Short mmCIF file of C-alpha atoms in Angstrom, two decimals:
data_model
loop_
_atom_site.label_atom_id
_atom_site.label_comp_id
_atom_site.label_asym_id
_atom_site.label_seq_id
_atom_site.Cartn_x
_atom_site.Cartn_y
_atom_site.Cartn_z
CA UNK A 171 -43.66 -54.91 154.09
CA UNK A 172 -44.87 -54.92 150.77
CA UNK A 173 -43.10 -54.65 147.12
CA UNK A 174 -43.33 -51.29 146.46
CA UNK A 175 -42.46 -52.16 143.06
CA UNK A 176 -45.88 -53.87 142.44
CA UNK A 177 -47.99 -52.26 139.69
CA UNK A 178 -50.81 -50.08 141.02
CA UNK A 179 -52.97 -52.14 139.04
CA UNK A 180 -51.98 -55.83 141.04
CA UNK A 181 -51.55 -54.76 144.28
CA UNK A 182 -55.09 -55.49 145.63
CA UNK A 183 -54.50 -59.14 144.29
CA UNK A 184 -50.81 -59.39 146.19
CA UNK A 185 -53.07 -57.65 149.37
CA UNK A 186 -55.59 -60.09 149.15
CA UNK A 187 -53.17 -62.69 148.77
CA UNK A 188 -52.11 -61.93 152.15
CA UNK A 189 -55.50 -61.74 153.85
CA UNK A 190 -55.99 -58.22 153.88
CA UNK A 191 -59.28 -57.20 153.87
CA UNK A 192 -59.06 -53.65 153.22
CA UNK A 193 -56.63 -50.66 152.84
CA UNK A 194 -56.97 -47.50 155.34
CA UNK A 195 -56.14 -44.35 153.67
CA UNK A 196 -54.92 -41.68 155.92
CA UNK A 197 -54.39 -37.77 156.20
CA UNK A 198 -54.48 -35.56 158.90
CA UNK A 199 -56.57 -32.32 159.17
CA UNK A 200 -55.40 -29.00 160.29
CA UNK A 201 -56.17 -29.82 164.06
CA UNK A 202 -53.26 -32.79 163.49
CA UNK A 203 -55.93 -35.10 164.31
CA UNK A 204 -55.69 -38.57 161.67
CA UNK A 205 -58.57 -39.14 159.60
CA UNK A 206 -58.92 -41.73 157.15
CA UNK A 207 -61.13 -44.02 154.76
CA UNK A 208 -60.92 -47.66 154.16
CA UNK A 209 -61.68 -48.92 151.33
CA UNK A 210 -62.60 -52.91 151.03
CA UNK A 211 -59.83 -54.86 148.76
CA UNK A 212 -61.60 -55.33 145.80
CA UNK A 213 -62.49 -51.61 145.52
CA UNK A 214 -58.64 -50.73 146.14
CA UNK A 215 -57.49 -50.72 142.00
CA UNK A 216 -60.49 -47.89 141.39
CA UNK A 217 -59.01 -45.90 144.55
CA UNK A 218 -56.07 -45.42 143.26
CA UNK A 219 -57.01 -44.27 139.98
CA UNK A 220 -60.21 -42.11 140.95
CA UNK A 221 -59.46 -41.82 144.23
CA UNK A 222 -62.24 -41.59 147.52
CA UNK A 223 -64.67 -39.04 147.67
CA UNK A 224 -64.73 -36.51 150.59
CA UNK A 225 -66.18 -33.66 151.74
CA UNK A 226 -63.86 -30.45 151.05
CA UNK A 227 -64.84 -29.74 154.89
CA UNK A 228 -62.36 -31.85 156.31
CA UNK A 229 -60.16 -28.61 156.07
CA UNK A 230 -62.40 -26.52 158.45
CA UNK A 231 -63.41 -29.32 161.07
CA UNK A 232 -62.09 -27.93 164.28
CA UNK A 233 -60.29 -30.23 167.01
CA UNK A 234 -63.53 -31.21 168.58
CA UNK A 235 -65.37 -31.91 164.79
CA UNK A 236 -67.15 -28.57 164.53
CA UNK A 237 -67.27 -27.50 161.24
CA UNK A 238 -66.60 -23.71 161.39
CA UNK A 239 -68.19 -21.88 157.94
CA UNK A 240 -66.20 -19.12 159.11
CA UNK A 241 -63.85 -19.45 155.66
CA UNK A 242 -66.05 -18.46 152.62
CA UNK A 243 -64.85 -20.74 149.81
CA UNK A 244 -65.64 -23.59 152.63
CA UNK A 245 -68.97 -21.68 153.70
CA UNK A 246 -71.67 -24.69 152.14
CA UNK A 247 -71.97 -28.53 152.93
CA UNK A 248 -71.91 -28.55 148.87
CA UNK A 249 -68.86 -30.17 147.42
CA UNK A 250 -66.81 -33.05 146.83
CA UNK A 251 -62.70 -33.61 146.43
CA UNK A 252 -61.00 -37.12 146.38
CA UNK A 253 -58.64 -38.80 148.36
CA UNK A 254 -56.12 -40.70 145.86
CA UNK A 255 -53.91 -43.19 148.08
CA UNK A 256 -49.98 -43.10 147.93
CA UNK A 257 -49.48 -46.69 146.31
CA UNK A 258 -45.77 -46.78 146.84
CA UNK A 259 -45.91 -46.04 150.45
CA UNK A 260 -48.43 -49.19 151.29
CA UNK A 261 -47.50 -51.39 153.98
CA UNK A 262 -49.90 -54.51 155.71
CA UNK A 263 -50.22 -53.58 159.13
CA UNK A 264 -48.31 -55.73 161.57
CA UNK A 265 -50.31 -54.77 164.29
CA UNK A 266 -53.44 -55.42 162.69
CA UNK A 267 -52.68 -57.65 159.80
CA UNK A 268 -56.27 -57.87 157.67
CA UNK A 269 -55.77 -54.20 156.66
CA UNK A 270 -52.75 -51.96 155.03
CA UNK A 271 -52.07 -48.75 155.23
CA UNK A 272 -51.35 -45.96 152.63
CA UNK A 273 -50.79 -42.13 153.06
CA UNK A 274 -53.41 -39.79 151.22
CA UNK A 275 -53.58 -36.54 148.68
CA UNK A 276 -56.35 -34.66 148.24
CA UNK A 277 -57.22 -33.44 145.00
CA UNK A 278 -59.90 -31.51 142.99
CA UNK A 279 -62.45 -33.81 141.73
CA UNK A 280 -60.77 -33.44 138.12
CA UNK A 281 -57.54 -34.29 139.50
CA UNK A 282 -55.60 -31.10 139.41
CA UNK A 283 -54.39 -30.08 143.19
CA UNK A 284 -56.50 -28.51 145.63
CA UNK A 285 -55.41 -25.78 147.95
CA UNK A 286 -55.77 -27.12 150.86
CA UNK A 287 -54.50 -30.50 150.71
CA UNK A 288 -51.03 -30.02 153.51
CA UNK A 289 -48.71 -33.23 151.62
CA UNK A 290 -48.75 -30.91 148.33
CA UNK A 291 -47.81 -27.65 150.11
CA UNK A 292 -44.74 -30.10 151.94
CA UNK A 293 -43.97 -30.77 148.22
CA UNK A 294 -43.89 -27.15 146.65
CA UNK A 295 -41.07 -26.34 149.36
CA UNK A 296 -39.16 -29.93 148.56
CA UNK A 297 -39.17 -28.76 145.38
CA UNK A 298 -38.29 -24.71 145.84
CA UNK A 299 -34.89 -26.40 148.07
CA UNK A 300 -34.31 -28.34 145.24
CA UNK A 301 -34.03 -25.38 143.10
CA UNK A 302 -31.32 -24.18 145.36
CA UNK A 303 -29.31 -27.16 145.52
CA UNK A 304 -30.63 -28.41 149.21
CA UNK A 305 -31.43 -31.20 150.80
CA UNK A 306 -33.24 -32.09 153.99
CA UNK A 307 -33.55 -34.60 156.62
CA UNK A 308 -36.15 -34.72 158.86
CA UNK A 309 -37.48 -36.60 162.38
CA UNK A 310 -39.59 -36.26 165.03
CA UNK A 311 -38.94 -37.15 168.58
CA UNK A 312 -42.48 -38.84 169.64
CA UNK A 313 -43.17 -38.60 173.76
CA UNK A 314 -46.75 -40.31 175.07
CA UNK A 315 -48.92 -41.50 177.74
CA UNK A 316 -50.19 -44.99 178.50
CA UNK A 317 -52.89 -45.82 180.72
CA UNK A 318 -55.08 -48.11 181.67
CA UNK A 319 -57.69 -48.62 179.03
CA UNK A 320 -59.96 -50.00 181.48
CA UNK A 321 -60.50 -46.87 183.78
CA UNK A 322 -63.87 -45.96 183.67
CA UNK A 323 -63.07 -42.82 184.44
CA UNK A 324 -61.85 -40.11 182.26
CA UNK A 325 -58.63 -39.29 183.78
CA UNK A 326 -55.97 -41.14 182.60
CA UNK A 327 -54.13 -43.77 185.04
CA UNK A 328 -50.52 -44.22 183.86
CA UNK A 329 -49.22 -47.63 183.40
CA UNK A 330 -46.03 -46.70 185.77
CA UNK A 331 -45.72 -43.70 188.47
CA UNK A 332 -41.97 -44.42 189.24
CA UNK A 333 -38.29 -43.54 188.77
CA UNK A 334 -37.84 -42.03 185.54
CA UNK A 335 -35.63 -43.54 181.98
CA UNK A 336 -35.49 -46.74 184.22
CA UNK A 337 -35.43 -50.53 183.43
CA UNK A 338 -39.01 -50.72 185.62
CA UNK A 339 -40.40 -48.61 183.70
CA UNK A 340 -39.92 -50.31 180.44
CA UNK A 341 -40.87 -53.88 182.24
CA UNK A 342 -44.63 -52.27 183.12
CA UNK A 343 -45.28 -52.46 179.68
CA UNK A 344 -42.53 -55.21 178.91
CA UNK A 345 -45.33 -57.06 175.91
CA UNK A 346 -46.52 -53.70 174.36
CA UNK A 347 -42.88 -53.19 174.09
CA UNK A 348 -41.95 -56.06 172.98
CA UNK A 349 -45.05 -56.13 169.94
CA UNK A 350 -44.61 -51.99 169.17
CA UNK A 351 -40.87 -52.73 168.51
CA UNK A 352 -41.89 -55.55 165.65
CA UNK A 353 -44.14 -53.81 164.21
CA UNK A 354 -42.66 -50.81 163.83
CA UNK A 355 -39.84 -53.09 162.10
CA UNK A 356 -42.40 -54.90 160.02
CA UNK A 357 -44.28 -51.60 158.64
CA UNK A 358 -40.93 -50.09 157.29
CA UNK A 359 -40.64 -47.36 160.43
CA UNK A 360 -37.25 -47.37 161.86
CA UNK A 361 -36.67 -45.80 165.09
CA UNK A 362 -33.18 -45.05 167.20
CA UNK A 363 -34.57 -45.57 170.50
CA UNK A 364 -37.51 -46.36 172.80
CA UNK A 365 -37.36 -45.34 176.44
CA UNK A 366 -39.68 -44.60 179.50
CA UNK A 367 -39.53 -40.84 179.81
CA UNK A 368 -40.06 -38.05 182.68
CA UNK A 369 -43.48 -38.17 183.40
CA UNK A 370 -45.80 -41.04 185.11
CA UNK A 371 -46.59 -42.84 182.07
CA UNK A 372 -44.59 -41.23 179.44
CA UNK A 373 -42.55 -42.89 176.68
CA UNK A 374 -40.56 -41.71 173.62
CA UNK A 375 -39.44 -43.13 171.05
CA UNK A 376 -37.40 -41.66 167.96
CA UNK A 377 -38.22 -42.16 164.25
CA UNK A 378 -34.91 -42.12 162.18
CA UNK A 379 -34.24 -39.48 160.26
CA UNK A 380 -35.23 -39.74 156.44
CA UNK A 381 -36.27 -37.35 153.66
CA UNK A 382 -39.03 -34.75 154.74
CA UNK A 383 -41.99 -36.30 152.64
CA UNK A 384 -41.00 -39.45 154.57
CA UNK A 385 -40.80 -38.36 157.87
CA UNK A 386 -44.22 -37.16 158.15
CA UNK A 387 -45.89 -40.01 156.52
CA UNK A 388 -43.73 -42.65 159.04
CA UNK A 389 -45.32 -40.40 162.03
CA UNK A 390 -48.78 -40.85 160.97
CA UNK A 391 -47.87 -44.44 160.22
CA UNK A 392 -46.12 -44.60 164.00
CA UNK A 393 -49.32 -43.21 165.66
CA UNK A 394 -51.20 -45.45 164.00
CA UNK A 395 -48.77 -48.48 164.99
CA UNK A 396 -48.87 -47.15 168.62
CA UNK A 397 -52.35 -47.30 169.18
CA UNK A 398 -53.12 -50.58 168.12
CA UNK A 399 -50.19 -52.23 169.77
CA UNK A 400 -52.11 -50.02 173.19
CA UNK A 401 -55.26 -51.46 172.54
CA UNK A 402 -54.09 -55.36 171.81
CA UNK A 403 -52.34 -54.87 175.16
CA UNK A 404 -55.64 -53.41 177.24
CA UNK A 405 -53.56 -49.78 176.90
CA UNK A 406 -55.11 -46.53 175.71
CA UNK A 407 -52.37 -44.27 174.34
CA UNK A 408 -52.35 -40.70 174.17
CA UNK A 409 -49.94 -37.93 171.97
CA UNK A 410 -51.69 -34.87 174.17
CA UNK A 411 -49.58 -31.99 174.11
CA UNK A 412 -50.47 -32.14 178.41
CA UNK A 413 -52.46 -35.18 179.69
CA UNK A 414 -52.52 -33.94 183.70
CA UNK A 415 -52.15 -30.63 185.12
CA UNK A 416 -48.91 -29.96 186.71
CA UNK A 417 -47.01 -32.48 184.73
CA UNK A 418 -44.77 -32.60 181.48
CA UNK A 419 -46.23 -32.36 178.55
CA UNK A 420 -45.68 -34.75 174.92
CA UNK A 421 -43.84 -33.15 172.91
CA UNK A 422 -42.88 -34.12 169.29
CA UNK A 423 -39.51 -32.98 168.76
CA UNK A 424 -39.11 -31.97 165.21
CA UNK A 425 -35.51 -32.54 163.68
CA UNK A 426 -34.08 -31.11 160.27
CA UNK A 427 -31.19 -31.02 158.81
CA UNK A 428 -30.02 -28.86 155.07
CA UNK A 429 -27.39 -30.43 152.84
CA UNK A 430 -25.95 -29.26 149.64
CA UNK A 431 -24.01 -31.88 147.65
CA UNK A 432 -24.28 -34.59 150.15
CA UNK A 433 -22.25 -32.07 152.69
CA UNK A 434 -24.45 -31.30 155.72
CA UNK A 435 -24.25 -27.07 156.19
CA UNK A 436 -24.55 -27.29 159.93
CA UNK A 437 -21.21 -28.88 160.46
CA UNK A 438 -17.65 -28.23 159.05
CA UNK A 439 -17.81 -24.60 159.29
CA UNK A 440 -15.93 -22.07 161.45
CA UNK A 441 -19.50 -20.80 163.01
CA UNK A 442 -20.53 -21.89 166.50
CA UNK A 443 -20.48 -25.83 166.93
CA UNK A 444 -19.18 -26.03 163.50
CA UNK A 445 -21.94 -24.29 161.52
CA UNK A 446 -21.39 -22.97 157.77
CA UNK A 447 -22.71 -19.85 156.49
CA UNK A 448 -25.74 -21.51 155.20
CA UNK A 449 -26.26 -23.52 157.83
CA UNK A 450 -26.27 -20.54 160.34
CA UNK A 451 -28.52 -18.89 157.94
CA UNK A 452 -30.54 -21.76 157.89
CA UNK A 453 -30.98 -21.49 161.63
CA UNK A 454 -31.16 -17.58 161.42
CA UNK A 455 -34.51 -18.10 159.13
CA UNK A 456 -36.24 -20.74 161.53
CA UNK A 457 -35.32 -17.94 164.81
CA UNK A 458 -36.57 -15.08 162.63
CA UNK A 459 -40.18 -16.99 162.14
CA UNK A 460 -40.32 -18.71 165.07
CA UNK A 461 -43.80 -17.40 166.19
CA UNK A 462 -45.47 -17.89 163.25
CA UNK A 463 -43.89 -21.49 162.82
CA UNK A 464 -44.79 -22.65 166.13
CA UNK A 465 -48.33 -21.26 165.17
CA UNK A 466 -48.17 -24.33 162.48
CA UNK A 467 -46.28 -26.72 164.96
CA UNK A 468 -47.77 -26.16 168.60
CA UNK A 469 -51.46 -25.10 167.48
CA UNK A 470 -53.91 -26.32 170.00
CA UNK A 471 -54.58 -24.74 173.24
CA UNK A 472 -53.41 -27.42 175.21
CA UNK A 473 -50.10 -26.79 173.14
CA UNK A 474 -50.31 -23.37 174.36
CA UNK A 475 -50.18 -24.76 178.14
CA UNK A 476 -47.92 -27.52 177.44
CA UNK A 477 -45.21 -24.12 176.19
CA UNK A 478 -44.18 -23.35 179.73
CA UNK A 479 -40.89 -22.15 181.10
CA UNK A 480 -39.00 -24.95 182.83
CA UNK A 481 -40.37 -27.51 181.26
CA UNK A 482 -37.76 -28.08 178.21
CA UNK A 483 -40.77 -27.01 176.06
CA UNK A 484 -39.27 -23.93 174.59
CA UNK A 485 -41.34 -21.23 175.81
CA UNK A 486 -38.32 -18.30 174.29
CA UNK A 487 -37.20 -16.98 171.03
CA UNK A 488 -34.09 -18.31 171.32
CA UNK A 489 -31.37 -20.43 169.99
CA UNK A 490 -28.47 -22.84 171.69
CA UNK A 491 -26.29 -25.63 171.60
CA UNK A 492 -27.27 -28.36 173.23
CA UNK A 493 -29.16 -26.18 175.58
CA UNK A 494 -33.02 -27.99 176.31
CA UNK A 495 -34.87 -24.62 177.14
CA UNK A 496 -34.17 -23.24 173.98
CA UNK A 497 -36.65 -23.08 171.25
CA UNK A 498 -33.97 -23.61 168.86
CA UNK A 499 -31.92 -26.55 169.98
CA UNK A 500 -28.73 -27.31 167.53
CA UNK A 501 -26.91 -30.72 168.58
CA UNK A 502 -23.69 -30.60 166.81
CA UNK A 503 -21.54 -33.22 164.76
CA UNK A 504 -19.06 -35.13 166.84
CA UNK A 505 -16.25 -37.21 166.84
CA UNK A 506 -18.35 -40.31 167.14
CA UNK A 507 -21.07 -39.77 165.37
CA UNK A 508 -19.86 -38.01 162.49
CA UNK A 509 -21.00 -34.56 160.69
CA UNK A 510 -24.21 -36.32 158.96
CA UNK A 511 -26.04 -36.07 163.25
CA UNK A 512 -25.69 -32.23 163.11
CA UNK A 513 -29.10 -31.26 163.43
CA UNK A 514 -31.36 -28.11 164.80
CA UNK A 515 -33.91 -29.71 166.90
CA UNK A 516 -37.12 -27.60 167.33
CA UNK A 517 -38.90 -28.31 170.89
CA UNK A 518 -42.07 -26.19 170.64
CA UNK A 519 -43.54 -29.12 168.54
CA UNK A 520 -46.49 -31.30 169.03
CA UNK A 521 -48.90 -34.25 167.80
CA UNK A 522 -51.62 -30.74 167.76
CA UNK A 523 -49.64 -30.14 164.34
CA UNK A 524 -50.35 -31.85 161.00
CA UNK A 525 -46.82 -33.00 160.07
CA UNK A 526 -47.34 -31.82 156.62
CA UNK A 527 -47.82 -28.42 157.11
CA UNK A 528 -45.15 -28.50 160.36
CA UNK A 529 -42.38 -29.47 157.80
CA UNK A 530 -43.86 -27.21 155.44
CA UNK A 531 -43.19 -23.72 157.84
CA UNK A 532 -39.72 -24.97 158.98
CA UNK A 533 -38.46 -25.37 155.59
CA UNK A 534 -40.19 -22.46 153.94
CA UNK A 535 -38.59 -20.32 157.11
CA UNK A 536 -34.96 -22.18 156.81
CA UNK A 537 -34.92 -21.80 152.89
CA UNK A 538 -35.71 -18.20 153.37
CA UNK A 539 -33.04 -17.79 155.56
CA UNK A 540 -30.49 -18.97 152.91
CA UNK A 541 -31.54 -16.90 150.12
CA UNK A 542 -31.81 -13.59 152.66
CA UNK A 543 -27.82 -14.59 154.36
CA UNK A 544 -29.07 -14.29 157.35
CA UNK A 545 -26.61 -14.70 160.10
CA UNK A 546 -28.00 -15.71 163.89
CA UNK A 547 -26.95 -13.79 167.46
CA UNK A 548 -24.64 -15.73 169.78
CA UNK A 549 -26.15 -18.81 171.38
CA UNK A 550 -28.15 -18.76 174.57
CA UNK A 551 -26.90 -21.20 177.11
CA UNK A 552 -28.67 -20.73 179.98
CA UNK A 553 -32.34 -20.63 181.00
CA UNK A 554 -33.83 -17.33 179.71
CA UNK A 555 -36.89 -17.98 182.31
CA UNK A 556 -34.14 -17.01 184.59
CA UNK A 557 -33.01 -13.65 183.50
CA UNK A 558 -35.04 -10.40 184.08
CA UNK A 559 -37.19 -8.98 181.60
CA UNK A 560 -34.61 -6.53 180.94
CA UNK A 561 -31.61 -9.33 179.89
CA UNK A 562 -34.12 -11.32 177.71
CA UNK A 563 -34.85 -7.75 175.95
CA UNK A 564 -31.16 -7.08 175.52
CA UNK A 565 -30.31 -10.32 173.85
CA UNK A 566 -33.70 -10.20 171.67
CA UNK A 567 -35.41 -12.69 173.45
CA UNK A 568 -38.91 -12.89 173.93
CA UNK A 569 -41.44 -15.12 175.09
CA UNK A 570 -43.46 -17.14 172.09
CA UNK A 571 -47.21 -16.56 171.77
CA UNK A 572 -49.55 -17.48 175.01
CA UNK A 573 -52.92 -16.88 173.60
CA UNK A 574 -54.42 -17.97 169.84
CA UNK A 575 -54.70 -14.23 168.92
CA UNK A 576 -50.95 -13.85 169.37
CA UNK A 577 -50.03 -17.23 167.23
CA UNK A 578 -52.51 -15.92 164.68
CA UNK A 579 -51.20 -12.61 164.60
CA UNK A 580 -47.43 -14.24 164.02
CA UNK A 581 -49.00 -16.40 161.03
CA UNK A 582 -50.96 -13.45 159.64
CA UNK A 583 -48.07 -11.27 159.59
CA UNK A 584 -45.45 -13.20 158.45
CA UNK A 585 -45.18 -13.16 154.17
CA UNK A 586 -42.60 -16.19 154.45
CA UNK A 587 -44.82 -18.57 156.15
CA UNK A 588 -48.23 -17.00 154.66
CA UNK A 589 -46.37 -18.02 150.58
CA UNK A 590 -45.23 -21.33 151.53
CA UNK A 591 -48.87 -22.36 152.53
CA UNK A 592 -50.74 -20.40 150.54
CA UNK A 593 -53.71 -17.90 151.67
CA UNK A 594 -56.55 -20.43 151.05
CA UNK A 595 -54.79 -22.88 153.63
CA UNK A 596 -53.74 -20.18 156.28
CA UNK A 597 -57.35 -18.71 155.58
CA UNK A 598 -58.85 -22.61 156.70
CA UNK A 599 -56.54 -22.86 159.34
CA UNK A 600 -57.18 -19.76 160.81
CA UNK A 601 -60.62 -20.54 160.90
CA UNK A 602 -60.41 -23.78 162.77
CA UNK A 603 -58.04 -21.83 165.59
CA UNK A 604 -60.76 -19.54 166.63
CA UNK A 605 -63.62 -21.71 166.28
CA UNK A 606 -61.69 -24.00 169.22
CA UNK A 607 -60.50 -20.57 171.27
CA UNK A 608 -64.02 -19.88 170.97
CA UNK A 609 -65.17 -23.14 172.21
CA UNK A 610 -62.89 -22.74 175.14
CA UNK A 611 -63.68 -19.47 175.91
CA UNK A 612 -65.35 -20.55 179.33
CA UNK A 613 -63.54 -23.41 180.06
CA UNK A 614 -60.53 -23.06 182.78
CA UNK A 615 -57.20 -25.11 182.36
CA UNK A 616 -57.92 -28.38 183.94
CA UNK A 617 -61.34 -28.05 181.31
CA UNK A 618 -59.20 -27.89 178.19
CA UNK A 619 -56.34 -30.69 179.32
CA UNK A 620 -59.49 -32.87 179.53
CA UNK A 621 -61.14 -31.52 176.38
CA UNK A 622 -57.96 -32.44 174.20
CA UNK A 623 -56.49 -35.65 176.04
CA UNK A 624 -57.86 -38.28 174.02
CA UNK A 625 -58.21 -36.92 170.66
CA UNK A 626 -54.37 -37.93 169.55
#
């Protein structure tokens, strides 16, 4: 890790110093796809002053790179906006030491913000919770695939097709392991855990919870730190929502938690599991939005089939405690691990999902919550998939949107969400949606897992 408290102005000199070559600056669109520049070391001072240039239509590229003119201010190739690097989150790369590594803003060419740019609309709600006195945590649960990067085929061949959460299934993959686990350390991303999960090939790791701001730049950083510990080891990595028919699918678990005055609000109360007023309302506001935040957080259409009941995906409109078919997971404090590991777990979340704007709809929706008072209905803790239509109706439950129309309709309908990103970047993302419904329109299931399995 670098000094973060190195001068803009001498940190391509320390960088150089220690054989880096260049710096890659990174953002992700509005598919959740990474994109990035590098920019060679001795150009690295004038980045972060004037930034990169880019084209503005990075904010209507669809999953598969189409750019959809379907958004009028976006409608002409004319244009340019820069990409200013985040100096004080830098790191070297571990896992691929000649370059670092630095989140990126996009701005209007004379520096002011720019609509669409996701880290600043993250920011505007960090700021509107500040206003109120609250503070988040965030972190994501991260589940992938590894296969066999020499397959010449297109489907993927998982490293390990055995018992699941075993010991053999961590030895198949004993030295990417071994070299993901230091270099997470090295680039300043802690994690809680890394285990081999449910399906052939899967693994999970956690990223500890930090600030939200944080949180999604340490799981662009993690992606990045995944892939290139895959591809020293002869692995190809991938953060699909589904990678094979019939299977699980990745998800990526996102985790918040509200505080006010260093107390967490989900804990210490005389509400279910210990929740406070707030914190139920808290909850209440992420259940009331629910389809128009999973709109932001499982996007894609292979998100859409990855949302099935049974799978611990949360397919339902519903809340619980502990309970892994909810939408709405809340794992309580406890005796052992105190009241700061309360935390309301949201399932229907995926690498599909920029984790700017992801954070951005599940604190705009939780905020909102708070200031309305909100209070939640009783927990669910059983499997709604196995009650009749009639029992899910009584108890409000419903199933979240199947089709891109329906998570559309959520996002265009709801004022909460549509405020906290702002009609220019709903408008954009909108756009890209149906311009990849519309490139799937005549491709069956099996089609679309293979259309979206290697592009996270």
């Amino acid at each position: 890790m670098l000094d973060h408290t190195t001068q803009a102005d001498t940190l391509d000199l320390d960088l150089a110093a220690n054989g880096v070559v260049g710096v890659i600056i990174a953002w992700a669109d509005n598919n959740g796809i990474p994109r990035s520049r590098t920019v060679p070391i001795d150009q690295f001072t004038a980045a972060t002053r004037r930034g990169v240039g880019i084209t503005p239509l990075f904010a209507v590229f669809d999953s598969h790179d189409t750019i959809t003119f379907d958004h009028p201010p976006l409608a002409t190739p004319s244009g340019d906006i820069r990409l200013l690097p985040i100096t004080d989150r830098i790191v070297q790369l571990a896992g691929q030491p000649a370059f670092a590594w630095a989140p990126g803003r996009q701005i209007a060419p004379d520096g002011t913000p720019w609509p669409y740019d996701q880290r600043t609309a993250l920011e505007r709600q960090l700021a509107r919770a500040a206003d109120l006195g609250i503070t988040l945590r965030a972190g994501y649960e991260i589940e992938f695939h590894l296969s066999a990067a020499d397959d010449p085929r297109d489907d993927p061949r998982p490293v390990y097709d055995g018992p699941s959460y075993g010991p053999v299934k961590m030895l198949a993959v004993d030295a990417f392991a071994e070299q993901l686990l230091r270099d997470l350390n090295r680039n300043g991303v802690p994690i809680g855990q890394l285990h081999g999960e449910y399906g052939p090939g899967q693994y999970e790791l956690n990223i500890a919870p930090t600030d939200p701001l944080t949180a999604a730049d340490h799981q662009l950083l993690t992606r990045q730190t995944i892939h290139a510990a895959a591809h020293h080891h002869g692995l190809r990595a991938s953060f699909a929502p589904l990678v094979t028919p019939g299977h699980v699918g990745n998800g990526w678990h996102l985790h918040t938690s509200p505080s006010h005055n260093g107390t967490n609000l989900l804990s210490g109360g005389d509400g279910p599991a210990g929740l406070t007023p707030q914190g139920a309302a808290y909850l209440a506001g992420l259940l009331r939005d629910l389809p128009a935040i999973t709109a932001i957080t499982a996007p894609s259409l292979s998100s859409l089939q990855r949302l099935r009941p049974g799978y611990w995906s949360g397919a339902y409109t519903c809340w619980g405690i502990e309970n892994r078919e909810a939408a709405l997971r809340l794992i309580p404090s406890t005796p052992l691990l105190g009241p700061d590991h309360a935390n309301i777990e949201l399932k229907p979340s995926d690498a599909a999902a920029n984790p700017y704007l992801a954070l951005t709809a599940v604190i705009a929706a939780g905020l909102a919550g708070i200031e309305d008072r909100l209070a939640p209905p009783g927990p669910i803790q059983e499997d709604p998939a196995t009650w009749t239509d009639q029992q899910r109706a009584d108890h409000g439950i419903h199933r979240l949107p199947t089709t891109v129309q329906q998570q559309l309709r959520a996002l265009h309908d709801n004022p909460r969400i549509r405020a906290a990103l702002g009609d220019d970047l709903i408008d954009a993302f909108r756009a890209v949606r149906t311009s990849d419904a519309d490139r799937a329109a005549d491709l069956d299931p099996a089609a679309i897992i293979r259309a979206y399995r290697w592009l996270y």
